mmCIF file of C-alpha atoms in Angstrom:
data_model
loop_
_atom_site.group_PDB
_atom_site.id
_atom_site.type_symbol
_atom_site.label_atom_id
_atom_site.label_comp_id
_atom_site.label_asym_id
_atom_site.label_seq_id
_atom_site.Cartn_x
_atom_site.Cartn_y
_atom_site.Cartn_z
ATOM 1 C CA UNK A 10 -65.842 29.946 -35.963
ATOM 2 C CA UNK A 11 -64.723 33.554 -35.878
ATOM 3 C CA UNK A 12 -62.385 34.651 -38.595
ATOM 4 C CA UNK A 13 -60.003 35.939 -35.913
ATOM 5 C CA UNK A 14 -59.633 32.595 -34.132
ATOM 6 C CA UNK A 15 -56.303 30.887 -34.605
ATOM 7 C CA UNK A 16 -55.433 27.206 -34.297
ATOM 8 C CA UNK A 17 -51.737 26.384 -33.901
ATOM 9 C CA UNK A 18 -50.470 24.924 -37.131
ATOM 10 C CA UNK A 19 -47.810 22.306 -37.755
ATOM 11 C CA UNK A 20 -44.609 23.391 -36.110
ATOM 12 C CA UNK A 21 -46.284 26.150 -34.103
ATOM 13 C CA UNK A 22 -46.451 25.360 -30.386
ATOM 14 C CA UNK A 23 -49.673 25.856 -28.485
ATOM 15 C CA UNK A 24 -49.316 28.605 -25.942
ATOM 16 C CA UNK A 25 -50.045 27.571 -22.362
ATOM 17 C CA UNK A 26 -50.333 30.230 -19.730
ATOM 18 C CA UNK A 27 -48.754 29.609 -16.329
ATOM 19 C CA UNK A 28 -51.272 29.084 -13.601
ATOM 20 C CA UNK A 29 -51.406 31.929 -11.138
ATOM 21 C CA UNK A 30 -50.748 29.663 -8.122
ATOM 22 C CA UNK A 31 -47.498 27.941 -9.400
ATOM 23 C CA UNK A 32 -45.165 27.309 -6.416
ATOM 24 C CA UNK A 33 -41.752 29.035 -6.529
ATOM 25 C CA UNK A 34 -38.590 26.931 -6.197
ATOM 26 C CA UNK A 35 -37.418 26.903 -2.574
ATOM 27 C CA UNK A 36 -33.878 27.118 -1.162
ATOM 28 C CA UNK A 37 -34.340 23.654 0.312
ATOM 29 C CA UNK A 38 -35.092 22.178 -3.116
ATOM 30 C CA UNK A 39 -32.070 23.868 -4.670
ATOM 31 C CA UNK A 40 -29.859 22.671 -1.821
ATOM 32 C CA UNK A 41 -31.183 19.145 -2.224
ATOM 33 C CA UNK A 42 -30.403 19.155 -5.937
ATOM 34 C CA UNK A 43 -26.863 20.330 -5.212
ATOM 35 C CA UNK A 44 -26.276 17.553 -2.681
ATOM 36 C CA UNK A 45 -27.643 14.920 -5.064
ATOM 37 C CA UNK A 46 -25.321 16.172 -7.805
ATOM 38 C CA UNK A 47 -22.341 16.160 -5.435
ATOM 39 C CA UNK A 48 -23.210 12.635 -4.357
ATOM 40 C CA UNK A 49 -23.286 11.429 -7.944
ATOM 41 C CA UNK A 50 -19.928 13.105 -8.629
ATOM 42 C CA UNK A 51 -18.391 11.479 -5.542
ATOM 43 C CA UNK A 52 -19.682 8.063 -6.602
ATOM 44 C CA UNK A 53 -18.212 8.551 -10.067
ATOM 45 C CA UNK A 54 -14.885 9.581 -8.551
ATOM 46 C CA UNK A 55 -14.866 6.544 -6.253
ATOM 47 C CA UNK A 56 -15.634 4.319 -9.243
ATOM 48 C CA UNK A 57 -12.753 5.915 -11.144
ATOM 49 C CA UNK A 58 -10.355 5.460 -8.224
ATOM 50 C CA UNK A 59 -11.372 1.876 -7.491
ATOM 51 C CA UNK A 60 -11.783 0.574 -11.038
ATOM 52 C CA UNK A 61 -10.166 2.547 -13.834
ATOM 53 C CA UNK A 62 -6.956 3.282 -11.919
ATOM 54 C CA UNK A 63 -6.720 -0.439 -11.067
ATOM 55 C CA UNK A 64 -6.698 -1.247 -14.769
ATOM 56 C CA UNK A 65 -3.858 1.178 -15.476
ATOM 57 C CA UNK A 66 -1.948 0.032 -12.399
ATOM 58 C CA UNK A 67 -2.285 -3.574 -13.509
ATOM 59 C CA UNK A 68 -0.746 -2.699 -16.864
ATOM 60 C CA UNK A 69 2.161 -0.840 -15.241
ATOM 61 C CA UNK A 70 2.736 -3.600 -12.679
ATOM 62 C CA UNK A 71 2.866 -6.125 -15.527
ATOM 63 C CA UNK A 72 5.525 -4.005 -17.235
ATOM 64 C CA UNK A 73 7.492 -3.806 -13.962
ATOM 65 C CA UNK A 74 7.299 -7.595 -13.548
ATOM 66 C CA UNK A 75 8.552 -8.078 -17.108
ATOM 67 C CA UNK A 76 11.417 -5.644 -16.568
ATOM 68 C CA UNK A 77 12.355 -7.487 -13.369
ATOM 69 C CA UNK A 78 12.223 -10.894 -15.077
ATOM 70 C CA UNK A 79 14.418 -9.632 -17.921
ATOM 71 C CA UNK A 80 16.899 -8.139 -15.483
ATOM 72 C CA UNK A 81 17.171 -11.297 -13.412
ATOM 73 C CA UNK A 82 17.599 -13.493 -16.486
ATOM 74 C CA UNK A 83 20.294 -11.213 -17.888
ATOM 75 C CA UNK A 84 21.864 -9.612 -14.820
ATOM 76 C CA UNK A 85 24.069 -6.579 -15.069
ATOM 77 C CA UNK A 86 26.831 -5.830 -12.623
ATOM 78 C CA UNK A 87 25.536 -4.864 -9.208
ATOM 79 C CA UNK A 88 23.971 -1.419 -9.281
ATOM 80 C CA UNK A 89 21.554 0.689 -7.286
ATOM 81 C CA UNK A 90 18.095 0.819 -8.853
ATOM 82 C CA UNK A 91 17.124 4.016 -10.641
ATOM 83 C CA UNK A 92 13.906 5.876 -9.834
ATOM 84 C CA UNK A 93 10.921 3.946 -11.153
ATOM 85 C CA UNK A 94 12.957 0.766 -11.709
ATOM 86 C CA UNK A 95 11.763 -2.573 -10.290
ATOM 87 C CA UNK A 96 14.373 -4.376 -8.194
ATOM 88 C CA UNK A 97 12.597 -6.806 -5.825
ATOM 89 C CA UNK A 98 9.459 -8.887 -5.286
ATOM 90 C CA UNK A 99 7.237 -8.502 -2.224
ATOM 91 C CA UNK A 100 5.363 -11.582 -0.972
ATOM 92 C CA UNK A 101 2.882 -11.656 1.938
ATOM 93 C CA UNK A 102 1.916 -15.327 2.367
ATOM 94 C CA UNK A 103 -1.055 -14.545 4.657
ATOM 95 C CA UNK A 104 -2.729 -12.915 1.636
ATOM 96 C CA UNK A 105 -2.381 -16.049 -0.497
ATOM 97 C CA UNK A 106 0.205 -17.655 -2.743
ATOM 98 C CA UNK A 107 -0.714 -15.364 -5.621
ATOM 99 C CA UNK A 108 0.110 -12.191 -3.672
ATOM 100 C CA UNK A 109 3.336 -10.794 -5.073
ATOM 101 C CA UNK A 110 4.278 -7.354 -6.339
ATOM 102 C CA UNK A 111 7.319 -5.981 -8.086
ATOM 103 C CA UNK A 112 8.823 -3.302 -5.821
ATOM 104 C CA UNK A 113 10.033 -0.135 -7.528
ATOM 105 C CA UNK A 114 12.491 2.530 -6.446
ATOM 106 C CA UNK A 115 10.836 5.767 -5.303
ATOM 107 C CA UNK A 116 7.548 6.914 -3.825
ATOM 108 C CA UNK A 117 6.372 9.572 -6.290
ATOM 109 C CA UNK A 118 2.849 9.260 -7.709
ATOM 110 C CA UNK A 119 3.935 7.806 -11.062
ATOM 111 C CA UNK A 120 5.973 5.094 -9.344
ATOM 112 C CA UNK A 121 3.258 4.187 -6.826
ATOM 113 C CA UNK A 122 0.755 3.838 -9.661
ATOM 114 C CA UNK A 123 2.816 0.846 -10.820
ATOM 115 C CA UNK A 124 3.224 -0.823 -7.425
ATOM 116 C CA UNK A 125 4.805 -0.565 -3.973
ATOM 117 C CA UNK A 126 7.697 1.896 -3.872
ATOM 118 C CA UNK A 127 10.878 2.046 -1.797
ATOM 119 C CA UNK A 128 11.600 5.174 0.223
ATOM 120 C CA UNK A 129 14.914 6.173 -1.317
ATOM 121 C CA UNK A 130 16.412 7.429 1.945
ATOM 122 C CA UNK A 131 15.887 4.112 3.734
ATOM 123 C CA UNK A 132 18.039 1.007 3.646
ATOM 124 C CA UNK A 133 17.966 -2.069 1.401
ATOM 125 C CA UNK A 134 17.110 -5.580 2.694
ATOM 126 C CA UNK A 135 20.775 -6.625 2.830
ATOM 127 C CA UNK A 136 21.741 -3.567 4.911
ATOM 128 C CA UNK A 137 21.329 -2.946 8.645
ATOM 129 C CA UNK A 138 18.420 -0.590 9.156
ATOM 130 C CA UNK A 139 14.916 -0.097 7.793
ATOM 131 C CA UNK A 140 13.726 -1.235 4.366
ATOM 132 C CA UNK A 141 10.642 0.992 4.058
ATOM 133 C CA UNK A 142 7.932 0.772 1.393
ATOM 134 C CA UNK A 143 4.816 2.774 0.520
ATOM 135 C CA UNK A 144 1.758 1.497 -1.331
ATOM 136 C CA UNK A 145 -1.801 2.507 -2.156
ATOM 137 C CA UNK A 146 -4.701 1.161 -0.140
ATOM 138 C CA UNK A 147 -7.669 1.863 -2.454
ATOM 139 C CA UNK A 148 -7.458 2.061 -6.236
ATOM 140 C CA UNK A 149 -4.232 2.190 -8.223
ATOM 141 C CA UNK A 150 -3.738 -1.532 -7.725
ATOM 142 C CA UNK A 151 -4.461 -1.426 -3.961
ATOM 143 C CA UNK A 152 -1.358 -3.474 -3.048
ATOM 144 C CA UNK A 153 -1.612 -2.525 0.637
ATOM 145 C CA UNK A 154 -5.393 -2.643 1.048
ATOM 146 C CA UNK A 155 -5.302 -5.558 3.524
ATOM 147 C CA UNK A 156 -2.436 -4.497 5.796
ATOM 148 C CA UNK A 157 -4.913 -4.085 8.643
ATOM 149 C CA UNK A 158 -5.476 -7.863 8.615
ATOM 150 C CA UNK A 159 -1.858 -8.741 9.399
ATOM 151 C CA UNK A 160 -1.140 -10.243 12.815
ATOM 152 C CA UNK A 161 1.965 -10.637 14.923
ATOM 153 C CA UNK A 162 4.322 -13.280 13.486
ATOM 154 C CA UNK A 163 2.797 -13.143 9.982
ATOM 155 C CA UNK A 164 5.559 -13.405 7.401
ATOM 156 C CA UNK A 165 6.643 -10.777 4.884
ATOM 157 C CA UNK A 166 9.096 -12.107 2.309
ATOM 158 C CA UNK A 167 11.264 -9.966 0.047
ATOM 159 C CA UNK A 168 12.880 -11.590 -2.974
ATOM 160 C CA UNK A 169 15.853 -9.990 -4.700
ATOM 161 C CA UNK A 170 17.913 -11.227 -7.615
ATOM 162 C CA UNK A 171 20.106 -13.461 -5.451
ATOM 163 C CA UNK A 172 18.479 -13.690 -2.023
ATOM 164 C CA UNK A 173 15.316 -14.235 0.014
ATOM 165 C CA UNK A 174 14.666 -12.131 3.132
ATOM 166 C CA UNK A 175 12.011 -13.194 5.656
ATOM 167 C CA UNK A 176 10.482 -10.792 8.187
ATOM 168 C CA UNK A 177 7.960 -11.388 10.975
ATOM 169 C CA UNK A 178 5.379 -8.783 11.974
ATOM 170 C CA UNK A 179 6.141 -7.418 15.443
ATOM 171 C CA UNK A 180 3.619 -7.702 18.301
ATOM 172 C CA UNK A 181 0.770 -5.216 18.557
ATOM 173 C CA UNK A 182 0.867 -5.434 22.371
ATOM 174 C CA UNK A 183 2.673 -3.132 24.766
ATOM 175 C CA UNK A 184 4.606 -4.344 27.783
ATOM 176 C CA UNK A 185 7.295 -6.982 28.128
ATOM 177 C CA UNK A 186 5.068 -9.945 28.979
ATOM 178 C CA UNK A 187 2.571 -9.320 26.190
ATOM 179 C CA UNK A 188 5.245 -8.811 23.566
ATOM 180 C CA UNK A 189 7.132 -11.901 24.686
ATOM 181 C CA UNK A 190 3.998 -14.060 24.525
ATOM 182 C CA UNK A 191 3.061 -12.714 21.074
ATOM 183 C CA UNK A 192 6.479 -13.300 19.497
ATOM 184 C CA UNK A 193 7.868 -16.485 21.013
ATOM 185 C CA UNK A 194 6.075 -18.719 18.482
ATOM 186 C CA UNK A 195 8.004 -17.283 15.524
ATOM 187 C CA UNK A 196 11.238 -15.767 16.862
ATOM 188 C CA UNK A 197 14.289 -17.357 18.425
ATOM 189 C CA UNK A 198 15.076 -16.610 22.064
ATOM 190 C CA UNK A 199 17.583 -13.767 21.528
ATOM 191 C CA UNK A 200 15.191 -11.991 19.165
ATOM 192 C CA UNK A 201 12.244 -12.494 21.546
ATOM 193 C CA UNK A 202 14.236 -10.637 24.195
ATOM 194 C CA UNK A 203 15.038 -7.839 21.741
ATOM 195 C CA UNK A 204 11.348 -7.514 20.897
ATOM 196 C CA UNK A 205 10.116 -7.721 24.491
ATOM 197 C CA UNK A 206 12.663 -5.549 26.299
ATOM 198 C CA UNK A 207 15.491 -4.658 23.922
ATOM 199 C CA UNK A 208 15.955 -2.463 20.869
ATOM 200 C CA UNK A 209 12.549 -3.321 19.367
ATOM 201 C CA UNK A 210 10.514 -3.020 22.578
ATOM 202 C CA UNK A 211 9.100 0.361 21.515
ATOM 203 C CA UNK A 212 8.286 -0.697 17.927
ATOM 204 C CA UNK A 213 4.639 -1.789 17.396
ATOM 205 C CA UNK A 214 3.699 -4.274 14.731
ATOM 206 C CA UNK A 215 0.886 -2.026 13.536
ATOM 207 C CA UNK A 216 -0.153 1.490 14.463
ATOM 208 C CA UNK A 217 -1.830 4.588 13.051
ATOM 209 C CA UNK A 218 0.011 7.891 12.848
ATOM 210 C CA UNK A 219 0.016 11.212 10.991
ATOM 211 C CA UNK A 220 1.651 11.760 7.576
ATOM 212 C CA UNK A 221 4.345 13.991 9.092
ATOM 213 C CA UNK A 222 5.630 11.225 11.395
ATOM 214 C CA UNK A 223 8.866 10.457 9.555
ATOM 215 C CA UNK A 224 10.321 8.704 12.612
ATOM 216 C CA UNK A 225 8.686 5.494 11.329
ATOM 217 C CA UNK A 226 11.234 5.584 8.472
ATOM 218 C CA UNK A 227 14.294 5.923 10.731
ATOM 219 C CA UNK A 228 16.884 3.103 10.539
ATOM 220 C CA UNK A 229 15.462 1.976 13.887
ATOM 221 C CA UNK A 230 11.775 3.017 13.626
ATOM 222 C CA UNK A 231 10.735 5.512 16.247
ATOM 223 C CA UNK A 232 14.298 6.148 17.383
ATOM 224 C CA UNK A 233 16.173 8.486 15.005
ATOM 225 C CA UNK A 234 19.887 8.878 15.554
ATOM 226 C CA UNK A 235 20.678 5.334 16.695
ATOM 227 C CA UNK A 236 24.321 4.447 15.849
ATOM 228 C CA UNK A 237 24.825 2.056 12.939
ATOM 229 C CA UNK A 238 26.348 -0.627 15.144
ATOM 230 C CA UNK A 239 23.163 -0.732 17.244
ATOM 231 C CA UNK A 240 20.812 -1.331 14.327
ATOM 232 C CA UNK A 241 19.002 -4.518 13.424
ATOM 233 C CA UNK A 242 17.112 -5.212 10.201
ATOM 234 C CA UNK A 243 13.439 -4.342 9.826
ATOM 235 C CA UNK A 244 10.867 -3.700 7.118
ATOM 236 C CA UNK A 245 8.229 -0.967 7.280
ATOM 237 C CA UNK A 246 5.079 -0.831 5.134
ATOM 238 C CA UNK A 247 3.095 2.417 4.990
ATOM 239 C CA UNK A 248 -0.311 3.197 3.483
ATOM 240 C CA UNK A 249 -3.154 5.696 3.805
ATOM 241 C CA UNK A 250 -5.719 5.440 6.590
ATOM 242 C CA UNK A 251 -8.658 5.161 6.707
ATOM 243 C CA UNK A 252 -9.777 3.894 3.321
ATOM 244 C CA UNK A 253 -10.537 6.661 0.806
ATOM 245 C CA UNK A 254 -8.694 9.164 3.023
ATOM 246 C CA UNK A 255 -5.249 10.730 3.256
ATOM 247 C CA UNK A 256 -5.691 11.991 6.813
ATOM 248 C CA UNK A 257 -3.521 9.386 8.553
ATOM 249 C CA UNK A 258 -1.084 6.554 7.860
ATOM 250 C CA UNK A 259 -1.222 2.874 8.765
ATOM 251 C CA UNK A 260 2.221 1.529 9.599
ATOM 252 C CA UNK A 261 3.388 -2.100 9.707
ATOM 253 C CA UNK A 262 6.767 -3.004 11.215
ATOM 254 C CA UNK A 263 8.400 -6.440 10.968
ATOM 255 C CA UNK A 264 11.806 -7.755 11.992
ATOM 256 C CA UNK A 265 14.082 -9.768 9.723
ATOM 257 C CA UNK A 266 14.470 -13.382 10.846
ATOM 258 C CA UNK A 267 16.237 -15.005 7.901
ATOM 259 C CA UNK A 268 18.333 -14.189 4.867
ATOM 260 C CA UNK A 269 19.162 -16.994 2.454
ATOM 261 C CA UNK A 270 20.703 -17.335 -0.978
ATOM 262 C CA UNK A 271 18.458 -18.307 -3.852
ATOM 263 C CA UNK A 272 20.571 -21.441 -4.279
ATOM 264 C CA UNK A 273 19.117 -22.747 -0.989
ATOM 265 C CA UNK A 274 15.589 -22.581 -2.374
ATOM 266 C CA UNK A 275 12.571 -20.545 -1.244
ATOM 267 C CA UNK A 276 12.131 -19.950 2.508
ATOM 268 C CA UNK A 277 9.580 -22.105 4.369
ATOM 269 C CA UNK A 278 7.613 -18.966 5.257
ATOM 270 C CA UNK A 279 6.586 -18.593 1.624
ATOM 271 C CA UNK A 280 4.175 -21.545 1.948
ATOM 272 C CA UNK A 281 2.408 -20.362 5.096
ATOM 273 C CA UNK A 282 -0.244 -18.388 3.278
ATOM 274 C CA UNK A 283 -3.936 -19.028 2.957
ATOM 275 C CA UNK A 284 -5.099 -20.937 -0.080
ATOM 276 C CA UNK A 285 -1.771 -22.637 -0.822
#
């Protein structure tokens, strides 16, 4: 062996020359890597939204339930709820007997992380007008994820400290005959007429609209400026549409059919749900 030859020693890397015909990296390969990375990031974000935020929301909803229980066991004098304060329970029997959420005052992000929130400029269940709520559809507890499965006449029950309020989802159909046929199984005759051809004839049970459509929150949805003496009592539920998007809003409208004191016991509608 020549005295000038050199063998790489311990810790000294062997030098490998690049082959002359090595292919350069193409724009297509770089673009593909970028899209793969973006896809992974989107999957991680979806996982965060659908899993980790649910955990935090569950903790906050539990705190809201506890606050509500404490308040109802040791009631103060009648007062309007403060922002972020729980004041009612929402039940949707069609989603099962275990579906119930503490409803909080306000619709800011912190409040909606804990559960459905009440639009502060809308009415309360014991007032003529529109008791309107917002809730997340995916992640953050997903209280309104299944609103698209509600049908005409399905019950929505709101429980307050002293009363139960039952609402029935309005028909999805248009036209007097269709709305009458869809509502006569759950509404009394005067209310069927109101739904088919009266004050609620223009109010759909479910529809999709844009985020700027604030008319859905009017005391009579879709008809701002109606005098107080012409109002009925409705509930409106709003959530994002489609899933994982903020582009539109899904709206549910239901009309109040019963108000009863807690002393009379729970309303029959509360036991209509699946899995009871």
